[in-house]
Amino acid sequence: MNFFEHQEQARRSSRRMIVLFVLAVVAVIAAVDAALAAGWLWARHEPPPSSLYLWGALGAAACIVAGSAREMLRLSGGGEAIAELAGGRLVAPATEDRLERRLLNVVEEMAIASGVRVPKVYVLDGESGINAFAAGQDVSHAVIGVTRGALERLSRDELQGVIGHEFSHILNGDMALNLRLIGVLAGIVSIGSLGAFVMRRLRGRGRNAGAVFLLGLALFVIGYVGLFFARLIKAALSRQREFLADASSVQFTRNPDGLCGALDQIRNAPAGALVGGRYAEEMSHMFFGQALSVSRFFATHPPLAERIRRINPQFQPVRWRQRRDVEHALPAQKPKRSGRRSGDLAAAWERSPAESAALVGTLDAEKVDQAGTLIAALPEPLREALRRPESAGAAVAALLAAPRDEVLEPQLAALKAAGLAEMIEPLRAALPLVRGLTEALHLPVVDLALPALKSAPEEDRKRLLGTLQTLAYADRRLSLHEFVMLTLLRYQLAPAKKMQGRKRVADLPGELGVLLAVIAHAGTRVDASGARGEALERAIGAGARELGIDAQQARSTRLTLEAVSEALERARELAPLETARLVKGLFAVVTVDGTIRLGEAELMRLVGAVLDCPLPPLIDTLDPRTLVA
């Protein structure tokens, strides 16, 4: 099953959850009506009128809907809101804590290897159990939370296995489902809260106080019935997804014993995977391990022994513990450099469009290794600058500053004219940090800077976007690389509203034709006459055939920044499987000549970021063996 099929499956799971929710609501309403009828008979000694059942049903339904709506509103902040409810503390990208630094390194490697924007990371300082979670509204705005117990008790290999498990939840569409699950289940258990309120407020008041108190008690008991259904629904939806995440983690790390070791550590830790926070019940299905002590019938996670057996039946805990007790530092890898100018980078490409599109949402150990090498290739002063909001923005802006003074000075003058003079000195200070970097390293630099940039005040984020736009337009033209950088940062720092895609490719032929054309122009060279000629025609034709749209319309489209931006925004309205068709069509354009160039690779990753379907790096820019002329 590929990324897009997982997204579609998540939608089906959401529909299944709604059906279960409706059944649970019917059961709770029936119980409320029964309690009302019993209270009426006890107080009036006569059969209740039919209107009592109607008003009881309406009142119970309103309470459930209000409870769900209130919880949904509280969770509208996405992953950050969940992490804060769990008691998480945001880990500063510049942290000097050794364990937190190790955690950030693991997260950064996996994010760059998978094409996911680097998530914010939270630590649950008050939790000694070994656990973790991923949360967020979409792939590009995920957060990772890890308990202090996991940081202190797990080796790097074990921690990498746990983070790989959480990245599987990010890539498989589980996060949005988990957030909706919290919201709808909050409504089911809200009846119990209403009952407790009635008992507190009305006990001992008036002639019918006893009847009212008993009614409140009945509602409180019904709340436990709601809790029964909530746990049942969570258990039904969670267990198989945990097996899938375990299997994906092993694929990502190529180290089954790392994940088995983490599960074995939970089995032997005094606190296990237990989480004691106030919202542990609501969040129990989101964690890596079983966060609550409940019966197996209500468990949101499979038994630890079964998970270990499925991952590696030959796992030997004693031998693994002996191995993990001493963590050997890997020798520093010397970055491999191609010696080519970044504009000439291209890699041979043998995958078909369908095989290429299947790369979306994938992660493997080789890519993780490449990501580690790529991060190591960046100068240490630059990496330090990217960890601080006050210097990360200037470092990113410096990527668009010209290396030659005769071009740089007009750019700085344009900043002053645009009212951004305060950015000039930080920009000058950051220029030495990025000198010598090829364009191929610019997007990884942006990815590493995003956690710090997202934590900056909104005014600072707006100022950075204005600076980038001013630098890019200072020479009155916008290069392809500048467009990619600007658009990616705009979507990340001023994110658009999440789309519930339902459109089909046939609904957007003009907009998708624009995307085909811009990818084709990025991958074809201008000939001696200044035209792109037959290669451009062939590339657009290949993509149009794959999508089933008119190639001539795509060939004749006028490419402007506004047209491409509008096309990307409209493409966000596609349903998951239709997005898969679009990505396949774009890869048909890219692969028609058997190579993929840096400009094409950057554009494809931009499209993936905007459409929330992450692409891993398509070119190993540090390995000259992968490159062709």
XYZ file of C-alpha atoms in Angstrom:
629
model
C 0.000 0.000 0.000
C 1.493 3.393 -0.993
C 1.204 6.830 0.607
C -1.920 7.862 -1.278
C -3.686 4.578 -0.542
C -2.852 5.071 3.139
C -4.424 8.532 2.960
C -7.547 7.071 1.382
C -7.603 4.307 4.001
C -7.379 6.962 6.725
C -10.470 8.575 5.217
C -12.290 5.249 5.275
C -11.224 4.780 8.901
C -12.647 8.216 9.645
C -15.971 7.164 8.124
C -15.871 3.945 10.129
C -15.169 5.989 13.252
C -18.206 8.179 12.515
C -20.426 5.099 12.167
C -19.167 3.765 15.498
C -19.636 7.196 17.025
C -23.247 7.382 15.831
C -23.967 3.924 17.266
C -22.415 4.942 20.572
C -24.458 8.171 20.599
C -27.659 6.189 20.003
C -26.794 3.899 22.907
C -26.030 6.834 25.216
C -29.232 8.652 24.232
C -31.254 5.507 24.876
C -29.637 5.237 28.316
C -30.410 8.905 29.053
C -34.050 8.449 28.063
C -34.266 5.364 30.272
C -32.854 7.342 33.204
C -35.318 10.189 32.608
C -38.223 7.778 32.427
C -37.137 6.091 35.662
C -36.811 9.460 37.373
C -40.265 10.542 36.169
C -41.861 7.335 37.412
C -40.121 7.672 40.793
C -41.219 11.303 41.249
C -44.669 11.323 39.596
C -45.781 7.686 39.833
C -47.189 7.862 36.308
C -45.909 6.959 32.820
C -43.728 9.690 31.277
C -45.095 11.611 28.278
C -43.583 11.007 24.855
C -42.282 14.583 24.830
C -39.925 13.661 27.692
C -38.184 11.130 25.483
C -37.930 13.657 22.656
C -36.488 16.419 24.819
C -34.209 13.942 26.560
C -32.844 12.747 23.213
C -32.376 16.300 21.935
C -30.697 17.402 25.161
C -28.333 14.413 25.206
C -27.465 14.875 21.519
C -26.830 18.596 22.084
C -24.558 17.810 25.053
C -22.582 15.280 23.000
C -22.245 17.595 19.987
C -21.230 20.510 22.216
C -18.638 18.345 23.982
C -17.142 17.259 20.660
C -17.182 20.800 19.254
C -15.496 22.189 22.355
C -12.757 19.571 22.157
C -12.296 20.107 18.409
C -11.898 23.824 19.045
C -9.320 23.173 21.737
C -7.379 20.950 19.342
C -7.574 23.400 16.438
C -3.993 24.378 17.235
C -2.925 20.989 15.844
C 0.128 19.155 17.081
C 1.316 21.993 19.315
C -2.006 21.961 21.207
C -1.785 18.192 21.728
C 1.820 18.402 22.948
C 0.925 21.108 25.441
C -2.088 19.130 26.717
C 0.261 16.207 27.279
C 2.523 18.424 29.383
C 5.201 18.722 26.727
C 7.946 21.349 26.687
C 9.158 22.562 23.301
C 12.789 21.594 22.807
C 14.736 24.619 21.647
C 16.634 23.820 18.428
C 19.711 25.288 20.140
C 19.409 23.087 23.235
C 22.673 22.087 24.880
C 21.166 19.090 26.682
C 23.013 16.032 25.332
C 19.959 13.759 25.280
C 17.751 16.399 23.665
C 20.441 17.114 21.066
C 20.592 13.402 20.216
C 16.794 13.346 19.835
C 16.802 16.367 17.516
C 19.533 14.803 15.368
C 17.498 11.623 14.908
C 14.365 13.612 14.003
C 16.268 15.848 11.552
C 17.813 12.872 9.746
C 14.475 11.134 9.307
C 12.701 14.309 8.220
C 15.223 15.157 5.505
C 15.366 11.522 4.369
C 11.574 11.352 3.975
C 10.904 14.841 2.606
C 8.808 15.753 5.653
C 9.429 19.234 7.019
C 11.437 18.906 10.244
C 8.844 18.612 13.053
C 8.915 20.544 16.291
C 9.989 18.297 19.158
C 8.542 18.261 22.673
C 9.762 16.503 25.808
C 7.344 15.362 28.521
C 9.626 16.097 31.469
C 7.273 14.750 34.137
C 6.873 11.303 32.576
C 9.294 8.547 33.600
C 7.612 5.925 31.393
C 9.057 5.137 27.954
C 6.710 6.589 25.357
C 6.352 8.938 22.393
C 3.715 10.296 20.020
C 3.287 12.178 16.738
C 0.513 14.738 16.326
C -0.598 17.338 13.798
C -3.241 18.316 11.289
C -1.073 17.370 8.289
C 2.344 16.052 7.296
C 3.996 19.469 7.024
C 2.971 20.631 10.491
C 3.610 17.576 12.630
C 5.190 17.532 16.066
C 6.989 14.728 17.876
C 6.636 14.246 21.630
C 8.949 12.023 23.691
C 8.868 11.286 27.411
C 11.861 12.002 29.621
C 11.957 8.293 30.443
C 12.473 7.433 26.777
C 15.314 9.939 26.468
C 17.093 8.621 29.539
C 16.597 4.864 29.133
C 16.861 4.275 25.372
C 20.041 3.973 23.330
C 20.319 5.876 20.062
C 19.349 2.797 18.029
C 16.310 2.222 20.236
C 15.332 5.882 20.079
C 15.695 5.809 16.300
C 13.344 2.821 16.165
C 10.742 4.707 18.227
C 11.042 7.860 16.094
C 10.775 5.707 12.950
C 7.528 4.296 14.355
C 6.197 7.832 14.868
C 7.257 8.905 11.375
C 5.200 6.014 10.061
C 2.148 7.547 11.748
C 3.010 10.872 10.098
C 3.395 9.339 6.635
C 0.416 6.957 6.868
C -2.193 9.618 7.616
C -2.793 8.534 11.219
C -2.355 11.946 12.857
C -5.483 13.680 11.577
C -7.516 10.561 12.347
C -6.173 10.549 15.903
C -7.117 14.199 16.419
C -10.660 13.619 15.141
C -10.914 10.556 17.376
C -10.124 12.659 20.456
C -12.750 15.200 19.459
C -15.643 12.863 18.788
C -14.992 10.678 21.829
C -14.970 13.745 24.083
C -18.620 14.235 23.179
C -19.549 10.695 24.160
C -18.117 11.005 27.673
C -19.472 14.547 28.196
C -22.767 13.141 29.528
C -20.891 11.968 32.628
C -19.556 15.491 33.193
C -23.115 16.836 32.973
C -24.248 14.306 35.570
C -21.474 15.295 37.961
C -22.438 18.948 37.521
C -26.105 18.210 38.312
C -25.170 16.310 41.484
C -22.887 19.104 42.710
C -25.282 21.968 42.023
C -28.690 20.593 42.956
C -28.114 18.165 45.812
C -30.317 18.988 48.817
C -32.336 21.750 47.121
C -36.117 21.776 46.791
C -38.844 19.160 47.064
C -37.595 17.059 44.161
C -33.910 17.380 45.046
C -33.618 13.637 45.619
C -35.004 12.817 42.202
C -32.753 15.386 40.543
C -29.706 14.044 42.383
C -30.539 10.499 41.304
C -30.938 11.724 37.731
C -27.483 13.321 37.930
C -26.105 10.080 39.348
C -27.681 8.152 36.487
C -26.119 10.529 33.943
C -22.771 10.132 35.709
C -23.071 6.364 35.404
C -24.076 6.718 31.768
C -20.876 8.709 31.336
C -18.999 5.549 32.252
C -21.033 3.748 29.608
C -19.775 6.418 27.203
C -16.234 5.807 28.412
C -16.749 2.092 27.701
C -17.731 2.866 24.110
C -14.898 5.397 23.727
C -12.295 2.862 24.772
C -13.868 0.222 22.573
C -13.754 2.475 19.518
C -10.144 3.479 20.184
C -9.073 -0.134 20.604
C -10.844 -1.134 17.390
C -9.083 1.549 15.340
C -5.602 1.523 16.883
C -4.112 -1.962 17.147
C -3.536 -2.819 13.509
C -2.089 0.628 12.825
C 0.510 -0.039 15.522
C 1.630 -3.227 13.771
C 1.932 -1.267 10.519
C 3.979 1.466 12.211
C 6.318 -1.136 13.739
C 6.900 -2.739 10.348
C 7.535 0.656 8.734
C 10.032 1.616 11.444
C 12.086 -1.497 10.702
C 12.034 -0.600 7.006
C 13.171 2.964 7.795
C 16.070 2.001 10.071
C 17.055 -1.452 8.750
C 17.534 -2.371 12.414
C 14.736 -4.531 13.857
C 16.655 -5.055 17.094
C 16.589 -1.313 17.780
C 12.791 -1.250 17.886
C 12.642 -4.602 19.688
C 15.108 -3.226 22.217
C 12.869 -0.212 22.870
C 9.857 -2.492 23.417
C 11.948 -4.713 25.672
C 13.004 -1.642 27.669
C 9.310 -0.835 28.206
C 8.760 -4.410 29.369
C 11.529 -4.070 31.997
C 11.148 -0.429 33.036
C 9.490 0.232 36.428
C 6.963 2.611 34.859
C 6.692 0.705 31.571
C 5.071 2.956 28.990
C 2.560 4.470 31.411
C 1.741 8.157 31.110
C 0.303 9.946 34.115
C -0.811 13.240 32.586
C -4.327 14.560 32.960
C -5.146 13.863 29.309
C -3.531 10.426 29.080
C -6.954 8.780 28.644
C -7.905 10.954 25.667
C -4.473 10.563 24.054
C -3.824 6.899 24.840
C -4.293 5.754 21.231
C -1.636 8.208 19.993
C 1.299 6.905 22.014
C 4.036 4.486 20.995
C 3.263 2.137 23.909
C 0.232 1.325 26.054
C -0.108 4.553 28.065
C -2.836 3.316 30.439
C -3.149 0.241 32.615
C -6.301 -1.346 31.178
C -7.545 -4.806 30.354
C -6.410 -6.359 27.092
C -9.959 -5.990 25.767
C -9.646 -2.176 25.884
C -5.928 -1.953 25.063
C -5.102 0.450 22.247
C -1.819 -1.391 21.574
C -1.007 -5.073 20.989
C 0.910 -6.911 23.749
C 4.637 -6.135 23.824
C 5.606 -9.791 23.359
C 3.481 -10.044 20.226
C 4.924 -6.833 18.778
C 8.487 -8.073 19.401
C 7.686 -11.483 17.894
C 6.297 -9.918 14.714
C 9.296 -7.621 14.319
C 12.016 -10.215 15.003
C 11.103 -13.712 16.257
C 14.808 -14.376 17.002
C 15.289 -11.301 19.194
C 17.346 -12.107 22.304
C 16.901 -9.452 25.013
C 19.988 -10.378 27.054
C 22.336 -10.195 24.083
C 20.766 -6.909 22.970
C 21.155 -5.354 26.430
C 24.837 -6.258 26.443
C 25.232 -4.597 23.049
C 23.321 -1.430 23.918
C 25.204 -0.784 27.150
C 28.117 0.673 25.197
C 27.251 3.087 22.411
C 30.142 3.484 20.023
C 30.487 6.827 18.304
C 30.539 6.404 14.544
C 33.589 7.835 12.781
C 32.859 11.175 11.184
C 31.881 10.748 7.558
C 33.746 12.883 5.134
C 31.194 14.631 2.920
C 31.370 13.601 -0.713
C 31.441 16.493 -3.139
C 30.805 16.367 -6.838
C 32.911 19.313 -7.922
C 30.119 20.330 -10.322
C 28.229 23.575 -10.327
C 24.807 23.015 -8.823
C 23.034 24.070 -12.003
C 24.577 21.099 -13.853
C 23.473 18.446 -11.382
C 21.457 15.623 -12.861
C 21.006 11.961 -12.012
C 20.193 8.998 -14.208
C 16.612 7.870 -13.608
C 15.346 4.402 -14.470
C 12.016 4.298 -12.603
C 8.724 4.473 -14.461
C 6.255 7.285 -13.578
C 4.254 4.841 -11.432
C 7.377 3.619 -9.618
C 8.506 7.219 -9.142
C 5.156 8.311 -7.692
C 5.363 5.367 -5.266
C 8.353 7.122 -3.638
C 5.964 9.608 -2.009
C 5.769 8.999 1.714
C 8.593 6.433 1.736
C 11.635 6.297 3.941
C 14.455 3.785 3.969
C 17.726 3.284 5.780
C 19.827 4.362 2.787
C 18.052 7.729 2.672
C 18.525 8.133 6.419
C 22.255 7.500 5.977
C 22.367 10.022 3.118
C 20.566 12.582 5.275
C 23.103 12.104 8.073
C 25.970 12.610 5.623
C 24.301 15.672 4.126
C 23.778 17.289 7.542
C 27.418 16.548 8.394
C 28.449 18.336 5.171
C 27.065 21.645 6.482
C 29.536 23.828 8.410
C 29.026 23.598 12.168
C 28.644 27.411 12.592
C 25.807 27.316 10.044
C 24.080 24.447 11.834
C 24.305 26.385 15.094
C 22.819 29.478 13.436
C 19.897 27.453 12.061
C 18.937 26.400 15.603
C 18.171 29.951 16.806
C 15.193 32.012 15.593
C 17.184 35.258 15.648
C 19.910 33.893 13.339
C 18.041 31.230 11.332
C 16.069 33.846 9.363
C 19.204 35.726 8.367
C 20.930 32.477 7.320
C 17.986 31.499 5.111
C 17.845 34.986 3.604
C 21.570 34.785 2.858
C 20.864 31.830 0.561
C 19.158 34.254 -1.857
C 21.827 36.953 -1.566
C 24.162 37.265 -4.524
C 27.786 36.150 -4.005
C 29.176 39.126 -5.969
C 29.226 42.600 -4.391
C 28.071 44.333 -7.578
C 24.800 42.378 -7.360
C 24.585 42.166 -3.571
C 24.666 45.935 -3.009
C 21.543 46.585 -5.145
C 19.798 43.798 -3.188
C 20.671 45.478 0.106
C 19.533 48.823 -1.267
C 16.228 47.215 -2.212
C 15.819 45.988 1.380
C 16.353 49.517 2.657
C 13.845 50.921 0.173
C 11.308 48.273 1.242
C 11.553 49.316 4.898
C 13.609 46.259 5.852
C 16.875 48.014 6.718
C 17.070 46.154 10.060
C 17.706 42.934 8.105
C 20.831 44.230 6.364
C 23.396 43.748 9.126
C 22.144 40.251 10.192
C 22.209 39.316 6.502
C 25.791 40.505 6.085
C 26.796 38.558 9.193
C 25.179 35.375 7.844
C 26.724 35.546 4.371
C 30.040 33.847 5.344
C 28.054 30.923 6.788
C 26.462 29.994 3.441
C 29.274 30.915 1.066
C 30.461 27.803 -0.709
C 27.151 25.973 -0.433
C 25.723 24.768 -3.723
C 22.045 25.308 -4.501
C 21.581 21.572 -3.957
C 22.081 22.139 -0.218
C 19.698 25.092 0.081
C 16.491 23.112 0.654
C 18.060 20.945 3.396
C 19.236 24.172 5.053
C 15.679 25.511 4.923
C 14.340 22.254 6.374
C 16.778 22.436 9.293
C 15.869 26.090 9.921
C 12.087 25.616 9.918
C 11.641 24.557 13.589
C 13.436 27.723 14.739
C 11.640 29.913 12.182
C 8.211 28.564 13.144
C 8.885 29.350 16.797
C 9.661 33.004 15.975
C 6.980 35.696 16.528
C 4.547 36.194 13.660
C 5.954 39.657 12.944
C 9.440 38.178 12.482
C 8.091 35.523 10.108
C 6.366 38.190 8.004
C 9.552 40.252 7.956
C 11.543 37.240 6.744
C 9.088 36.517 3.932
C 9.255 40.176 2.878
C 13.050 40.030 2.926
C 13.166 36.908 0.780
C 10.761 38.367 -1.770
C 12.716 41.636 -1.949
C 16.031 39.833 -2.441
C 14.590 37.585 -5.141
C 13.001 40.449 -7.107
C 15.861 42.927 -6.723
C 17.106 42.119 -10.249
C 13.522 42.243 -11.623
C 13.509 38.555 -12.457
C 12.732 35.407 -10.517
C 14.787 32.276 -11.111
C 13.330 28.802 -10.740
C 15.371 28.193 -7.584
C 14.185 31.473 -6.038
C 10.587 30.562 -6.836
C 10.959 27.203 -5.113
C 12.524 28.769 -2.008
C 9.935 31.547 -1.763
C 6.939 29.306 -2.292
C 8.095 26.621 0.127
C 8.766 29.128 2.913
C 5.481 30.941 2.268
C 3.532 27.704 2.687
C 5.459 26.790 5.813
C 5.542 30.148 7.607
C 2.144 31.452 6.501
C 0.317 28.161 5.945
C -2.891 28.040 3.962
C -6.036 26.448 5.345
C -6.053 22.655 5.231
C -8.047 21.421 2.217
C -10.471 18.506 2.285
C -9.653 17.432 -1.254
C -12.529 16.036 -3.282
C -11.835 17.198 -6.853
C -10.718 15.024 -9.740
C -7.978 15.622 -12.298
C -10.658 16.212 -14.950
C -11.965 19.164 -12.905
C -8.668 21.105 -13.122
C -7.185 20.585 -16.613
C -5.926 24.161 -17.010
C -4.250 24.406 -13.621
C -2.633 20.974 -13.894
C -1.443 21.852 -17.389
C 0.432 24.796 -15.852
C 2.223 22.429 -13.458
C 3.153 20.079 -16.303
C 4.559 23.005 -18.274
C 6.650 24.468 -15.448
C 8.179 21.043 -14.663
C 8.909 20.514 -18.350
C 10.627 23.904 -18.669
C 12.750 23.105 -15.599
C 14.021 19.880 -17.131
C 14.758 20.876 -20.724
C 17.670 22.932 -21.951
C 17.577 25.839 -24.359
C 19.162 24.954 -27.718
C 21.473 27.129 -29.812
C 18.527 29.041 -31.285
C 17.229 29.980 -27.842
C 14.275 27.575 -28.025
C 13.549 24.384 -26.102
C 12.076 22.604 -29.090
C 11.226 18.937 -29.365
C 12.357 17.902 -25.872
C 9.830 20.277 -24.299
C 7.042 19.010 -26.550
C 7.855 15.405 -25.702
C 7.968 16.072 -21.951
C 4.622 17.889 -21.828
C 3.041 15.262 -24.053
C 4.149 12.440 -21.739
C 2.607 14.142 -18.709
C -0.616 15.050 -20.509
C -1.118 11.452 -21.655
C -0.635 10.201 -18.108
C -3.236 12.671 -16.792
C -5.620 12.404 -19.722
C -5.672 16.157 -20.410
C -5.080 18.245 -23.546
C -1.330 18.562 -24.188
C -1.792 21.552 -26.482
C -3.396 23.577 -23.718
C -0.414 22.847 -21.462
C 2.057 23.774 -24.230
C 0.394 27.123 -24.886
C -0.018 28.157 -21.245
C 1.705 31.349 -20.131
C 3.948 30.673 -17.154
C 3.892 33.399 -14.538
C 4.498 33.331 -10.786
C 0.818 34.027 -10.214
C -0.303 31.252 -12.586
C 1.957 28.640 -11.006
C 0.996 29.698 -7.469
C -2.694 29.509 -8.354
C -2.203 26.091 -9.956
C -0.511 24.769 -6.818
C -3.298 26.123 -4.631
C -6.020 24.546 -6.786
C -4.136 21.222 -6.895
C -4.548 21.059 -3.097
C -8.246 20.427 -3.748
C -7.579 17.008 -5.329
C -8.667 13.837 -3.537
C -5.781 11.571 -2.382
C -5.933 9.082 -5.258
C -6.332 11.934 -7.747
C -3.240 13.583 -6.230
C -1.460 10.302 -6.918
C -2.434 10.651 -10.602
C -1.046 14.186 -10.676
C 2.273 13.134 -9.139
C 2.512 10.269 -11.621
C 1.872 12.713 -14.473
C 4.543 15.104 -13.236
C 7.024 12.247 -12.976
C 6.155 11.277 -16.550
C 7.388 14.739 -17.536
C 10.525 14.402 -15.418
C 11.526 10.909 -16.530
C 10.893 11.206 -20.259
C 14.629 11.787 -20.949
C 15.896 9.213 -18.436
C 17.440 11.815 -16.113
C 16.281 14.102 -13.331
C 17.876 17.528 -12.957
C 18.243 19.581 -9.815
C 15.578 22.080 -10.903
C 13.110 19.261 -11.568
C 13.919 17.584 -8.252
C 13.422 20.833 -6.332
C 10.115 21.529 -8.059
C 8.874 18.010 -7.390
C 9.715 18.340 -3.705
C 7.970 21.731 -3.638
C 4.836 20.230 -5.180
C 5.021 17.424 -2.626
C 5.342 19.911 0.254
C 2.413 22.028 -0.933
C 0.179 19.001 -1.582
C 1.212 17.401 1.717
C 2.709 14.330 0.025
C 6.393 14.316 1.015
C 9.046 13.193 -1.435
C 12.445 11.951 -0.238
C 15.528 13.501 -1.885
C 15.599 12.414 -5.516
C 19.322 13.134 -6.105
C 22.188 12.260 -3.804
C 23.898 15.589 -4.425
C 27.045 14.637 -2.481
C 27.825 11.490 -4.461
C 29.407 12.121 -7.885
C 28.706 8.528 -8.905
C 24.991 9.306 -9.149
C 25.455 12.284 -11.459
C 25.463 12.565 -15.239
C 26.418 15.385 -17.547
